[in-house]
Coordinates of C-alpha atoms and ligand atoms in Angstrom, one line a residue:
E1 CA -108.1 -188.9 117.2
K2 CA -109.4 -187.6 120.6
G3 CA -108.6 -184.2 119.3
G4 CA -106.4 -183.3 122.2
Y5 CA -108.8 -184.5 124.8
D6 CA -108.1 -187.3 127.3
Y7 CA -111.4 -188.9 126.6
F8 CA -113.7 -189.2 123.6
M9 CA -116.6 -188.2 125.8
L10 CA -115.0 -184.8 126.5
K11 CA -114.5 -184.3 122.8
E12 CA -118.0 -185.4 122.0
I13 CA -119.6 -183.0 124.5
V14 CA -117.7 -180.1 122.9
E15 CA -118.8 -181.3 119.4
Q16 CA -122.4 -180.8 120.2
P17 CA -123.0 -177.4 118.6
R18 CA -121.6 -178.8 115.3
A19 CA -123.6 -182.0 115.6
I20 CA -126.9 -180.1 116.0
A21 CA -126.0 -177.8 113.2
D22 CA -125.3 -180.7 110.9
T23 CA -128.5 -182.4 111.9
L24 CA -130.5 -179.3 111.0
L25 CA -128.5 -178.5 107.9
G26 CA -130.6 -178.4 104.7
R27 CA -133.8 -179.3 106.6
L28 CA -134.7 -176.2 108.3
S29 CA -135.8 -173.2 106.4
V30 CA -136.7 -170.3 108.6
G31 CA -140.0 -168.9 107.6
G32 CA -140.7 -171.7 105.1
E33 CA -141.5 -175.4 104.8
L34 CA -139.1 -177.9 106.3
T35 CA -137.5 -180.4 104.0
L36 CA -137.3 -184.0 105.3
D37 CA -137.2 -185.7 101.9
E38 CA -135.1 -188.7 102.8
M39 CA -137.8 -189.7 105.2
R40 CA -139.6 -192.0 102.7
L41 CA -143.0 -191.2 104.3
S42 CA -145.3 -189.2 102.1
A43 CA -147.1 -186.1 103.3
Q44 CA -150.3 -188.2 102.7
D45 CA -149.0 -190.9 105.1
L46 CA -148.4 -188.3 107.7
R47 CA -151.7 -186.6 107.3
S48 CA -153.6 -189.8 108.1
V49 CA -151.7 -190.4 111.4
E50 CA -154.1 -190.6 114.3
K51 CA -151.7 -191.7 117.0
I52 CA -148.0 -191.7 117.6
V53 CA -146.1 -194.2 119.7
I54 CA -142.4 -193.6 120.4
I55 CA -140.2 -196.6 121.4
A56 CA -136.6 -196.4 122.5
C57 CA -134.2 -197.4 125.3
G58 CA -132.0 -195.5 127.7
T59 CA -131.0 -192.1 126.7
S60 CA -133.0 -192.4 123.4
Y61 CA -136.1 -193.1 125.5
H62 CA -135.5 -189.8 127.3
A63 CA -135.4 -188.0 123.9
G64 CA -138.7 -189.7 123.2
L65 CA -140.3 -188.4 126.4
I66 CA -139.3 -184.9 125.4
A67 CA -140.6 -185.4 121.9
K68 CA -144.1 -186.2 123.3
Y69 CA -144.4 -182.7 124.8
A70 CA -143.4 -181.1 121.6
I71 CA -145.5 -183.3 119.2
E72 CA -148.7 -183.1 121.3
H73 CA -148.4 -179.4 121.7
W74 CA -147.5 -178.5 118.1
C75 CA -149.5 -181.2 116.2
R76 CA -152.3 -182.2 118.6
I77 CA -151.8 -185.9 117.9
P78 CA -151.9 -188.2 120.9
C79 CA -148.4 -189.5 121.6
E80 CA -147.3 -192.3 123.9
V81 CA -143.7 -193.2 124.8
E82 CA -142.6 -196.6 126.0
V83 CA -139.3 -198.3 126.7
A84 CA -138.8 -200.7 123.8
S85 CA -138.2 -203.7 126.0
E86 CA -141.7 -203.5 127.5
F87 CA -143.6 -202.6 124.3
R88 CA -144.6 -205.8 122.6
Y89 CA -145.3 -207.7 125.8
R90 CA -148.3 -205.7 126.7
D91 CA -150.4 -206.2 123.5
P92 CA -150.2 -202.5 122.4
I93 CA -153.0 -201.1 120.2
L94 CA -151.6 -200.3 116.8
D95 CA -153.1 -200.0 113.3
R96 CA -152.5 -198.4 109.9
Q97 CA -153.2 -194.9 111.4
T98 CA -150.5 -195.3 114.0
L99 CA -147.1 -193.8 113.4
V100 CA -144.4 -195.5 115.5
I101 CA -141.2 -193.5 115.9
A102 CA -138.2 -195.7 116.9
I103 CA -135.3 -193.8 118.3
S104 CA -131.9 -195.5 118.3
Q105 CA -128.5 -194.0 118.1
S106 CA -126.8 -197.3 116.9
G107 CA -129.8 -198.6 115.0
E108 CA -128.9 -202.0 116.5
S109 CA -130.5 -202.2 119.9
M110 CA -132.2 -205.5 120.0
D111 CA -135.1 -204.4 122.2
T112 CA -135.9 -201.5 119.8
L113 CA -135.5 -203.7 116.7
M114 CA -137.9 -206.3 118.1
A115 CA -140.5 -203.6 118.9
V116 CA -140.1 -202.2 115.4
R117 CA -140.7 -205.7 113.9
Y118 CA -143.8 -206.1 116.1
A119 CA -145.2 -202.7 115.1
R120 CA -144.8 -203.5 111.4
E121 CA -146.5 -206.8 111.8
Q122 CA -149.4 -204.9 113.3
R123 CA -149.5 -202.7 110.2
A124 CA -148.2 -199.5 111.9
K125 CA -145.9 -197.2 109.9
V126 CA -142.4 -197.0 111.5
L127 CA -140.1 -194.0 111.3
A128 CA -136.6 -194.4 112.7
I129 CA -134.4 -191.7 114.1
C130 CA -130.9 -193.1 113.9
N131 CA -127.3 -192.0 113.8
V132 CA -125.7 -194.9 111.9
N133 CA -126.3 -195.0 108.2
G134 CA -127.6 -198.3 106.9
S135 CA -127.9 -199.9 110.3
T136 CA -130.6 -202.5 111.0
I137 CA -133.4 -200.4 112.5
P138 CA -133.6 -197.9 109.7
R139 CA -133.3 -200.7 107.1
E140 CA -136.3 -202.4 108.7
S141 CA -138.4 -199.2 109.1
D142 CA -140.7 -197.5 106.6
G143 CA -138.7 -194.3 106.8
V144 CA -135.8 -192.7 108.6
L145 CA -134.5 -189.4 109.7
Y146 CA -130.8 -189.6 110.3
T147 CA -129.1 -187.6 113.0
H148 CA -125.7 -186.3 111.8
A149 CA -123.8 -186.4 115.1
G150 CA -120.9 -188.3 113.5
P151 CA -119.5 -191.4 115.2
E152 CA -119.9 -191.4 119.0
V153 CA -117.2 -193.5 120.6
G154 CA -117.9 -192.8 124.3
V155 CA -120.3 -195.4 125.6
A156 CA -122.5 -192.8 127.2
A157 CA -124.7 -190.9 124.7
T158 CA -124.0 -187.2 124.6
K159 CA -124.0 -185.5 121.2
T160 CA -126.3 -188.2 119.8
F161 CA -128.9 -187.3 122.4
L162 CA -128.9 -183.6 121.5
T163 CA -129.2 -184.5 117.8
Q164 CA -132.0 -186.9 118.6
L165 CA -133.8 -184.0 120.2
A166 CA -133.2 -181.8 117.1
A167 CA -134.6 -184.6 114.9
C168 CA -137.7 -185.0 117.1
Y169 CA -138.3 -181.3 116.9
L170 CA -138.0 -181.4 113.1
I171 CA -140.5 -184.2 112.9
G172 CA -142.9 -182.4 115.2
L173 CA -142.7 -179.2 113.3
Y174 CA -142.9 -181.0 109.9
L175 CA -146.0 -182.9 111.1
A176 CA -147.6 -179.6 112.1
Q177 CA -146.8 -178.2 108.7
V178 CA -148.0 -181.0 106.5
R179 CA -151.2 -181.3 108.6
G180 CA -151.8 -177.6 108.1
L181 CA -151.7 -176.9 111.8
K182 CA -149.7 -173.8 111.7
F183 CA -150.7 -171.8 114.6
G184 CA -148.4 -170.1 112.2
D185 CA -146.6 -167.7 114.4
E186 CA -145.6 -170.1 117.1
I187 CA -144.3 -172.7 114.6
D188 CA -142.3 -170.1 112.7
A189 CA -140.8 -168.7 115.8
V190 CA -139.8 -172.1 117.0
I191 CA -138.2 -172.9 113.7
A192 CA -136.2 -169.7 113.9
Q193 CA -135.1 -170.5 117.5
L194 CA -134.2 -174.1 116.6
A195 CA -131.7 -172.7 114.1
T196 CA -130.0 -170.8 116.8
M197 CA -129.5 -173.7 119.2
P198 CA -125.9 -174.5 118.2
E199 CA -124.9 -171.0 119.4
H200 CA -126.8 -171.4 122.6
V201 CA -125.1 -174.8 123.3
E202 CA -121.7 -173.1 122.5
K203 CA -122.5 -170.5 125.2
V204 CA -123.4 -173.2 127.7
L205 CA -120.1 -174.9 127.0
D206 CA -118.3 -171.7 127.6
T207 CA -119.8 -171.2 131.0
V208 CA -119.8 -174.6 132.6
G209 CA -116.5 -174.2 134.4
P210 CA -118.1 -174.0 137.8
V211 CA -119.8 -177.3 137.2
R212 CA -116.4 -179.0 137.1
E213 CA -115.4 -177.7 140.6
L214 CA -118.8 -178.6 141.9
A215 CA -118.6 -182.1 140.5
R216 CA -115.2 -182.7 142.1
S217 CA -116.5 -181.5 145.5
L218 CA -119.3 -184.1 145.3
S219 CA -117.3 -187.2 144.5
D220 CA -117.9 -188.6 148.0
A221 CA -121.7 -188.2 147.9
D222 CA -123.7 -191.5 148.0
T223 CA -126.8 -190.3 146.2
V224 CA -127.8 -187.4 144.0
L225 CA -131.4 -186.5 143.3
F226 CA -132.7 -184.7 140.2
L227 CA -135.9 -182.8 139.9
G228 CA -137.7 -181.3 136.9
R229 CA -141.1 -180.7 135.5
H230 CA -142.6 -180.7 132.0
V231 CA -139.7 -181.2 129.5
G232 CA -137.3 -180.7 132.4
Y233 CA -138.4 -184.0 133.9
P234 CA -136.9 -186.2 131.2
V235 CA -133.8 -183.9 131.3
A236 CA -133.6 -184.7 135.0
M237 CA -133.9 -188.5 134.1
E238 CA -131.1 -188.1 131.6
G239 CA -128.9 -186.3 134.2
A240 CA -129.5 -189.2 136.7
L241 CA -128.8 -191.9 134.0
K242 CA -125.5 -190.2 133.1
L243 CA -124.4 -190.2 136.8
K244 CA -125.3 -193.9 137.2
E245 CA -123.5 -194.9 134.1
L246 CA -120.3 -192.9 134.5
A247 CA -119.9 -192.3 138.2
Y248 CA -121.5 -195.5 139.4
M249 CA -123.5 -193.5 141.9
H250 CA -127.1 -193.9 143.0
A251 CA -129.1 -191.1 141.2
E252 CA -132.8 -190.8 140.8
A253 CA -135.0 -188.3 139.0
F254 CA -138.4 -187.2 140.1
A255 CA -141.1 -185.0 138.6
A256 CA -140.9 -182.2 141.1
G257 CA -144.7 -182.3 141.7
E258 CA -144.3 -185.9 142.9
L259 CA -141.9 -184.9 145.7
K260 CA -144.6 -184.3 148.2
H261 CA -146.1 -187.7 147.4
G262 CA -143.2 -189.6 148.9
P263 CA -139.6 -188.8 147.8
I264 CA -139.3 -185.7 150.0
A265 CA -138.8 -188.2 152.8
L266 CA -135.4 -188.9 151.3
I267 CA -134.1 -185.4 151.8
E268 CA -131.5 -185.0 154.6
E269 CA -128.7 -182.8 155.5
G270 CA -126.2 -182.3 152.7
L271 CA -128.0 -184.4 150.1
P272 CA -127.2 -182.9 146.6
V273 CA -130.4 -182.1 144.7
V274 CA -130.1 -180.9 141.1
V275 CA -133.1 -179.0 139.9
V276 CA -134.0 -178.0 136.3
V277 CA -136.0 -174.8 136.4
P278 CA -138.5 -174.0 133.6
S279 CA -138.3 -170.6 132.1
P280 CA -140.2 -167.9 134.1
Q281 CA -141.5 -166.6 130.8
G282 CA -142.8 -169.8 129.3
R283 CA -144.9 -171.8 131.8
S284 CA -144.7 -169.4 134.7
V285 CA -147.0 -171.4 136.9
L286 CA -144.6 -174.3 136.7
H287 CA -141.6 -172.0 137.3
D288 CA -143.2 -170.8 140.6
K289 CA -144.1 -174.2 141.7
I290 CA -140.5 -175.5 141.3
V291 CA -139.1 -172.5 143.1
S292 CA -141.2 -173.6 146.1
N293 CA -139.8 -177.1 145.7
I294 CA -136.3 -175.8 145.8
Q295 CA -137.2 -173.9 149.0
E296 CA -138.8 -177.1 150.5
V297 CA -135.8 -179.3 149.9
R298 CA -133.3 -176.7 151.1
A299 CA -135.3 -176.1 154.3
R300 CA -134.7 -179.8 154.9
G301 CA -130.9 -179.5 154.5
A302 CA -130.5 -180.4 150.8
R303 CA -127.6 -178.9 148.9
T304 CA -129.3 -177.3 145.9
I305 CA -127.7 -177.2 142.4
V306 CA -130.0 -175.2 140.3
I307 CA -130.0 -175.0 136.5
A308 CA -132.1 -171.9 135.5
E309 CA -132.5 -169.4 132.8
E310 CA -130.0 -166.5 132.9
G311 CA -131.5 -163.5 134.6
D312 CA -133.9 -165.7 136.7
E313 CA -133.1 -164.0 140.0
S314 CA -135.9 -165.7 141.9
V315 CA -133.9 -168.9 142.4
R316 CA -130.7 -167.3 143.5
P317 CA -131.5 -167.1 147.2
Y318 CA -132.2 -170.8 147.4
S319 CA -129.4 -172.0 145.2
D320 CA -126.2 -173.3 146.7
V321 CA -124.9 -173.5 143.2
L322 CA -126.6 -171.7 140.3
I323 CA -125.9 -172.8 136.7
E324 CA -127.3 -170.3 134.2
I325 CA -128.5 -171.4 130.7
P326 CA -129.6 -169.2 127.8
A327 CA -133.3 -168.2 127.5
V328 CA -134.9 -170.4 124.8
P329 CA -138.5 -171.4 124.2
T330 CA -139.7 -173.9 126.8
L331 CA -140.0 -176.9 124.5
L332 CA -136.4 -176.4 123.3
Q333 CA -134.9 -175.9 126.8
P334 CA -133.7 -179.6 127.1
I335 CA -131.1 -178.9 124.4
V336 CA -129.3 -176.4 126.7
A337 CA -130.3 -177.8 130.1
T338 CA -128.8 -181.2 129.4
V339 CA -125.3 -180.0 128.8
P340 CA -124.4 -179.0 132.4
M341 CA -125.7 -182.4 133.5
Q342 CA -123.4 -184.2 131.0
V343 CA -120.4 -182.2 132.2
F344 CA -121.4 -182.8 135.8
A345 CA -121.5 -186.6 135.5
C346 CA -118.4 -186.7 133.4
E347 CA -116.3 -184.6 135.8
L348 CA -117.6 -186.5 138.8
A349 CA -116.7 -189.8 137.2
L350 CA -113.2 -188.5 136.3
A351 CA -112.8 -187.3 139.9
K352 CA -113.5 -190.8 141.0
G353 CA -110.9 -192.1 138.6
N354 CA -113.4 -193.9 136.3
D355 CA -112.9 -194.4 132.6
V356 CA -115.7 -192.3 131.1
D357 CA -115.4 -193.8 127.6
Q358 CA -115.7 -197.4 128.8
P359 CA -117.8 -197.5 131.9
R360 CA -117.9 -200.9 133.6
N361 CA -120.6 -203.4 132.5
L362 CA -121.8 -201.3 129.6
A363 CA -121.6 -201.8 125.8
K364 CA -122.1 -199.1 123.2
S365 CA -124.8 -201.1 121.5
V366 CA -126.9 -203.7 123.2
T367 CA -127.6 -206.4 120.7
V368 CA -129.3 -208.8 123.1
E369 CA -132.8 -208.6 124.3
Ligands
LIG401 C1 -126.9 -194.0 127.7 C2 -126.8 -194.9 126.7 C3 -127.8 -196.0 126.5 C4 -128.4 -196.0 125.1 C5 -129.4 -197.2 124.9 C6 -130.1 -197.1 123.6 O1 -125.9 -193.1 127.8 O2 -125.9 -194.8 125.8 O3 -128.8 -195.9 127.5 O4 -129.1 -194.8 125.0 O5 -128.7 -198.4 125.1 O6 -129.1 -197.2 122.6 P1 -129.5 -196.9 121.1 O7 -129.9 -195.4 121.0 O8 -128.3 -197.1 120.3 O9 -130.7 -197.7 120.7

């Protein structure tokens, strides 16, 4: 059942292109309108939305953070993201014009469920993104968009995360369409690019070999830092979470611009720092700023592991290890940039002799608050 792999996690990482393709299937029509008909929310409901609040936990929360960038950019609707366990305790401002998006792989996380119930009591509309058909959160929500990742057995979320991203992009693009906000060309171009993501992920999987060696060489490190900006920041957070869960190592992510406000004091000789570099084509200002950050940490002795777009030669001189990912639009980059992080954490954990399917102290779905 592990399909020839020693662990479900390894199999699930490899299944990602298919999982994304299945999640997009029948929903994405290049050059046309998206079809999200099982969503149970009418175009009219979606046109009246004035604010979006995304609630989720753990890896699903990271998907939400990425969704915020896409939704605000494409739809111009203000969007907040909050960890579900904090949500209802701060008296959040919700009303009928608020769309709450609850992201939960299992559909059973108690923290997320409680936040959903609270949001509905406050008359907000709730849309769930979920991977398990008929689970509690979609049943208690006004609408649902299922991810079609198939069952995920490994405790650490991998393929479900990438399919959550695909679902978030679909919702963002759909909202832009029903609200008539086609800055036409960009939306159409992104839809076309989204359709090609399974191939891009396939390509990343074919080229991550060096990540395995790298991971094995770092199994004695005490700490690994992760840096990113824009959508690369939540990707860095996800990379750090995977390393904590699987390799039981201290790992922390920073928005690269925050480095100078404190965390740079942590940099010392030999400290591994993983950096997600934005595309030089997309937001080139951010690209150049992060290249300076790489130089800064390296000048202080860090060992730099750089994830950058293929052909981005500007980072090569400052990279101890350079991991190339395909060129895709900035907002979609998390789909390809996450994959080397998953492989890195998984291999590092295996090098330490850990069980990557059943990490200590963790459960696949957390049904207590
Ligand atoms: C991380 C992980 C957890 C879950 C979190 C939310 O690899 O698996 O952080 O993402 O417990 O679970 P769901 O999405 O089922 O609500």
